[in-house]
Amino acid sequence: MLDFMDYVQNAFYEDSHWNRNNSYGTLTTTSQALLDFSTPLGLQLHISSLSTSHFASSYTLTSTGLLSGSLSYLYTSLRLPSLPCATRSLPLPAFTPTSYRQLLPLRPPDPLWWWEIWHAGRRIDTRDALLYGRLYLPKSTLEALYIRRLDPTSQLKISAVSDSRLPNGGSVLALLAQDKGKWSAEYMYSTDSALLGVRGLYNFGPDPRALESGVISRAEEDVTAVGMPSDSSSRERRAREKNATASEQVSRFSAGAEVYYGLLNKSGGMSTGVRFATLPAHTGFPYTMTLTLNPLMGNLSSSYSVRAGKLLSLSSRFDFNVYSYESEVVMGMELWKLKEGGGSGVDERRQHLGTKGAEETKEADNEGRVFGGIDEERHEDGDMAGCLKARIDQRGSMGLLWEGRVKELVYSCGASIDLRGGKDMISGVGLEVQYSS
């Protein structure tokens, strides 16, 4: 289940036009969400609120034999006036987004002049920022996060943790990210072992920046060469045609790598990976394939994830170590349940609109109007009653998780099961309840 503070942070990314999926760190997000989901342990209660368009708070109470909790506060300089946050009115996929992350066509960075605000001949614009802090009790562990948009293509993120039980009393991680659309890069520094790192991702295919500027400039050159005045309507038509062609791209192949080195312990590491994923214009089942390699440790991991139906997603992963010959196979699934009579309104609307309505819906999907990973072409978000997640590996370890709603509360309950039997066949059972206003 998505934490409320993560929900607000994702809204900050969206409103500030930052693409979280165009990063090497999110290369295997889909398979991880389907295969590495966590099950709650004990009883957890979350009460959250977005009191103003700039400020949010959250309180957590956990009971696992011992009572503990946390206090969280978040402030953003970017106004979020239209962000819905009440559990009584939000559809279930807002708090339990689908694990299969559908990639959308790349979008070019915002022009610099979009960020300019002028008043009386002076620039008065500022850069959007987010501040977040969380205090764990009774351990007195403090977490902090600072995010600042520097320009349309870069973002600074600083995270810190303070705990007397950690070496040096805590650590700080700074990350400078750049997103050019066609490629992205991240530069990292951590006070833990004075770690330095860099990672990047390159997307093969058309460059979104060229689609925005190159088409119009070529149209101007064509009309100027024949001594005719430039026709703005012709340029706009050519730009629309080019953008339409880009939105019809059915798949994307991406490759990336990361390298890091600790100055204090004189050790380093690296990894590389590739991803092939279908885009919304793909007419078949959406699927994503990834392959990652850590040459120093000898770890090789491949995964395949597919949305096999309107409500069903499947994933499998095979890990192998070329040095020890150890291997692991994990399979998982996610199945959504409709409410009684859910989806009938959508079917009636489809019959009424006919072919034209289906084409309009497809165009909307290509533009990326997807909420929670379940788009309007399939079902309305309010039709969802619950979601079942399950995974199993070759050792017989199984994880089950059910996420649903009871009146104004959103909850998730799950367990970890060992099918080999024994005294600890069921090793962990928990219930997590969330309420927000």
mmCIF file with all atom_site columns, N, CA and C in Angstrom, residues 185-210:
data_model
loop_
_atom_site.group_PDB
_atom_site.id
_atom_site.type_symbol
_atom_site.label_atom_id
_atom_site.label_alt_id
_atom_site.label_comp_id
_atom_site.label_asym_id
_atom_site.label_entity_id
_atom_site.label_seq_id
_atom_site.pdbx_PDB_ins_code
_atom_site.Cartn_x
_atom_site.Cartn_y
_atom_site.Cartn_z
_atom_site.occupancy
_atom_site.B_iso_or_equiv
_atom_site.pdbx_formal_charge
_atom_site.auth_seq_id
_atom_site.auth_comp_id
_atom_site.auth_asym_id
_atom_site.auth_atom_id
_atom_site.pdbx_PDB_model_num
ATOM 1  N N  . ALA A 1 185 ? 20.964 11.113 -16.370 1.00 0.00 ? 185 ALA A N  1
ATOM 2  C CA . ALA A 1 185 ? 22.165 10.817 -15.594 1.00 0.00 ? 185 ALA A CA 1
ATOM 3  C C  . ALA A 1 185 ? 21.947 11.248 -14.154 1.00 0.00 ? 185 ALA A C  1
ATOM 4  N N  . GLU A 1 186 ? 22.587 10.537 -13.233 1.00 0.00 ? 186 GLU A N  1
ATOM 5  C CA . GLU A 1 186 ? 22.504 10.845 -11.808 1.00 0.00 ? 186 GLU A CA 1
ATOM 6  C C  . GLU A 1 186 ? 23.897 10.766 -11.204 1.00 0.00 ? 186 GLU A C  1
ATOM 7  N N  . TYR A 1 187 ? 24.222 11.756 -10.383 1.00 0.00 ? 187 TYR A N  1
ATOM 8  C CA . TYR A 1 187 ? 25.526 11.825 -9.725  1.00 0.00 ? 187 TYR A CA 1
ATOM 9  C C  . TYR A 1 187 ? 25.285 11.787 -8.217  1.00 0.00 ? 187 TYR A C  1
ATOM 10 N N  . MET A 1 188 ? 25.979 10.864 -7.530  1.00 0.00 ? 188 MET A N  1
ATOM 11 C CA . MET A 1 188 ? 25.678 10.607 -6.127  1.00 0.00 ? 188 MET A CA 1
ATOM 12 C C  . MET A 1 188 ? 26.916 10.782 -5.255  1.00 0.00 ? 188 MET A C  1
ATOM 13 N N  . TYR A 1 189 ? 26.663 11.195 -4.016  1.00 0.00 ? 189 TYR A N  1
ATOM 14 C CA . TYR A 1 189 ? 27.703 11.216 -2.987  1.00 0.00 ? 189 TYR A CA 1
ATOM 15 C C  . TYR A 1 189 ? 27.058 10.884 -1.647  1.00 0.00 ? 189 TYR A C  1
ATOM 16 N N  . SER A 1 190 ? 27.692 9.971  -0.917  1.00 0.00 ? 190 SER A N  1
ATOM 17 C CA . SER A 1 190 ? 27.207 9.560  0.402   1.00 0.00 ? 190 SER A CA 1
ATOM 18 C C  . SER A 1 190 ? 28.330 9.695  1.407   1.00 0.00 ? 190 SER A C  1
ATOM 19 N N  . THR A 1 191 ? 27.999 10.226 2.578   1.00 0.00 ? 191 THR A N  1
ATOM 20 C CA . THR A 1 191 ? 28.994 10.338 3.637   1.00 0.00 ? 191 THR A CA 1
ATOM 21 C C  . THR A 1 191 ? 29.363 8.981  4.218   1.00 0.00 ? 191 THR A C  1
ATOM 22 N N  . ASP A 1 192 ? 28.571 7.958  3.954   1.00 0.00 ? 192 ASP A N  1
ATOM 23 C CA . ASP A 1 192 ? 28.884 6.606  4.387   1.00 0.00 ? 192 ASP A CA 1
ATOM 24 C C  . ASP A 1 192 ? 30.003 6.054  3.503   1.00 0.00 ? 192 ASP A C  1
ATOM 25 N N  . SER A 1 193 ? 31.208 5.943  4.049   1.00 0.00 ? 193 SER A N  1
ATOM 26 C CA . SER A 1 193 ? 32.413 5.494  3.330   1.00 0.00 ? 193 SER A CA 1
ATOM 27 C C  . SER A 1 193 ? 32.836 6.465  2.233   1.00 0.00 ? 193 SER A C  1
ATOM 28 N N  . ALA A 1 194 ? 32.331 7.698  2.265   1.00 0.00 ? 194 ALA A N  1
ATOM 29 C CA . ALA A 1 194 ? 32.641 8.697  1.237   1.00 0.00 ? 194 ALA A CA 1
ATOM 30 C C  . ALA A 1 194 ? 32.415 8.117  -0.150  1.00 0.00 ? 194 ALA A C  1
ATOM 31 N N  . LEU A 1 195 ? 31.222 7.605  -0.369  1.00 0.00 ? 195 LEU A N  1
ATOM 32 C CA . LEU A 1 195 ? 30.878 6.907  -1.604  1.00 0.00 ? 195 LEU A CA 1
ATOM 33 C C  . LEU A 1 195 ? 30.564 7.901  -2.713  1.00 0.00 ? 195 LEU A C  1
ATOM 34 N N  . LEU A 1 196 ? 31.195 7.709  -3.872  1.00 0.00 ? 196 LEU A N  1
ATOM 35 C CA . LEU A 1 196 ? 30.925 8.481  -5.075  1.00 0.00 ? 196 LEU A CA 1
ATOM 36 C C  . LEU A 1 196 ? 30.346 7.556  -6.125  1.00 0.00 ? 196 LEU A C  1
ATOM 37 N N  . GLY A 1 197 ? 29.358 8.033  -6.871  1.00 0.00 ? 197 GLY A N  1
ATOM 38 C CA . GLY A 1 197 ? 28.745 7.187  -7.885  1.00 0.00 ? 197 GLY A CA 1
ATOM 39 C C  . GLY A 1 197 ? 28.121 7.989  -8.998  1.00 0.00 ? 197 GLY A C  1
ATOM 40 N N  . VAL A 1 198 ? 27.965 7.343  -10.132 1.00 0.00 ? 198 VAL A N  1
ATOM 41 C CA . VAL A 1 198 ? 27.300 7.934  -11.286 1.00 0.00 ? 198 VAL A CA 1
ATOM 42 C C  . VAL A 1 198 ? 26.558 6.820  -12.015 1.00 0.00 ? 198 VAL A C  1
ATOM 43 N N  . ARG A 1 199 ? 25.380 7.127  -12.489 1.00 0.00 ? 199 ARG A N  1
ATOM 44 C CA . ARG A 1 199 ? 24.600 6.167  -13.256 1.00 0.00 ? 199 ARG A CA 1
ATOM 45 C C  . ARG A 1 199 ? 23.828 6.903  -14.332 1.00 0.00 ? 199 ARG A C  1
ATOM 46 N N  . GLY A 1 200 ? 23.550 6.195  -15.416 1.00 0.00 ? 200 GLY A N  1
ATOM 47 C CA . GLY A 1 200 ? 22.861 6.830  -16.532 1.00 0.00 ? 200 GLY A CA 1
ATOM 48 C C  . GLY A 1 200 ? 21.997 5.847  -17.292 1.00 0.00 ? 200 GLY A C  1
ATOM 49 N N  . LEU A 1 201 ? 21.075 6.397  -18.069 1.00 0.00 ? 201 LEU A N  1
ATOM 50 C CA . LEU A 1 201 ? 20.144 5.606  -18.876 1.00 0.00 ? 201 LEU A CA 1
ATOM 51 C C  . LEU A 1 201 ? 20.006 6.261  -20.237 1.00 0.00 ? 201 LEU A C  1
ATOM 52 N N  . TYR A 1 202 ? 20.072 5.452  -21.289 1.00 0.00 ? 202 TYR A N  1
ATOM 53 C CA . TYR A 1 202 ? 19.933 5.947  -22.657 1.00 0.00 ? 202 TYR A CA 1
ATOM 54 C C  . TYR A 1 202 ? 18.769 5.223  -23.326 1.00 0.00 ? 202 TYR A C  1
ATOM 55 N N  . ASN A 1 203 ? 17.871 6.004  -23.960 1.00 0.00 ? 203 ASN A N  1
ATOM 56 C CA . ASN A 1 203 ? 16.704 5.462  -24.646 1.00 0.00 ? 203 ASN A CA 1
ATOM 57 C C  . ASN A 1 203 ? 16.944 5.487  -26.150 1.00 0.00 ? 203 ASN A C  1
ATOM 58 N N  . PHE A 1 204 ? 16.884 4.336  -26.764 1.00 0.00 ? 204 PHE A N  1
ATOM 59 C CA . PHE A 1 204 ? 17.032 4.252  -28.205 1.00 0.00 ? 204 PHE A CA 1
ATOM 60 C C  . PHE A 1 204 ? 15.717 4.657  -28.877 1.00 0.00 ? 204 PHE A C  1
ATOM 61 N N  . GLY A 1 205 ? 15.831 5.253  -30.057 1.00 0.00 ? 205 GLY A N  1
ATOM 62 C CA . GLY A 1 205 ? 14.646 5.697  -30.767 1.00 0.00 ? 205 GLY A CA 1
ATOM 63 C C  . GLY A 1 205 ? 14.650 7.192  -30.979 1.00 0.00 ? 205 GLY A C  1
ATOM 64 N N  . PRO A 1 206 ? 13.508 7.770  -31.339 1.00 0.00 ? 206 PRO A N  1
ATOM 65 C CA . PRO A 1 206 ? 13.449 9.208  -31.626 1.00 0.00 ? 206 PRO A CA 1
ATOM 66 C C  . PRO A 1 206 ? 13.716 10.059 -30.400 1.00 0.00 ? 206 PRO A C  1
ATOM 67 N N  . ASP A 1 207 ? 14.329 11.216 -30.635 1.00 0.00 ? 207 ASP A N  1
ATOM 68 C CA . ASP A 1 207 ? 14.632 12.171 -29.571 1.00 0.00 ? 207 ASP A CA 1
ATOM 69 C C  . ASP A 1 207 ? 13.441 13.109 -29.393 1.00 0.00 ? 207 ASP A C  1
ATOM 70 N N  . PRO A 1 208 ? 12.818 13.167 -28.209 1.00 0.00 ? 208 PRO A N  1
ATOM 71 C CA . PRO A 1 208 ? 11.646 14.044 -28.033 1.00 0.00 ? 208 PRO A CA 1
ATOM 72 C C  . PRO A 1 208 ? 11.975 15.517 -28.240 1.00 0.00 ? 208 PRO A C  1
ATOM 73 N N  . ARG A 1 209 ? 13.218 15.928 -27.989 1.00 0.00 ? 209 ARG A N  1
ATOM 74 C CA . ARG A 1 209 ? 13.597 17.328 -28.209 1.00 0.00 ? 209 ARG A CA 1
ATOM 75 C C  . ARG A 1 209 ? 13.600 17.668 -29.684 1.00 0.00 ? 209 ARG A C  1
ATOM 76 N N  . ALA A 1 210 ? 14.002 16.718 -30.533 1.00 0.00 ? 210 ALA A N  1
ATOM 77 C CA . ALA A 1 210 ? 14.004 16.956 -31.973 1.00 0.00 ? 210 ALA A CA 1
ATOM 78 C C  . ALA A 1 210 ? 12.587 17.028 -32.516 1.00 0.00 ? 210 ALA A C  1
#
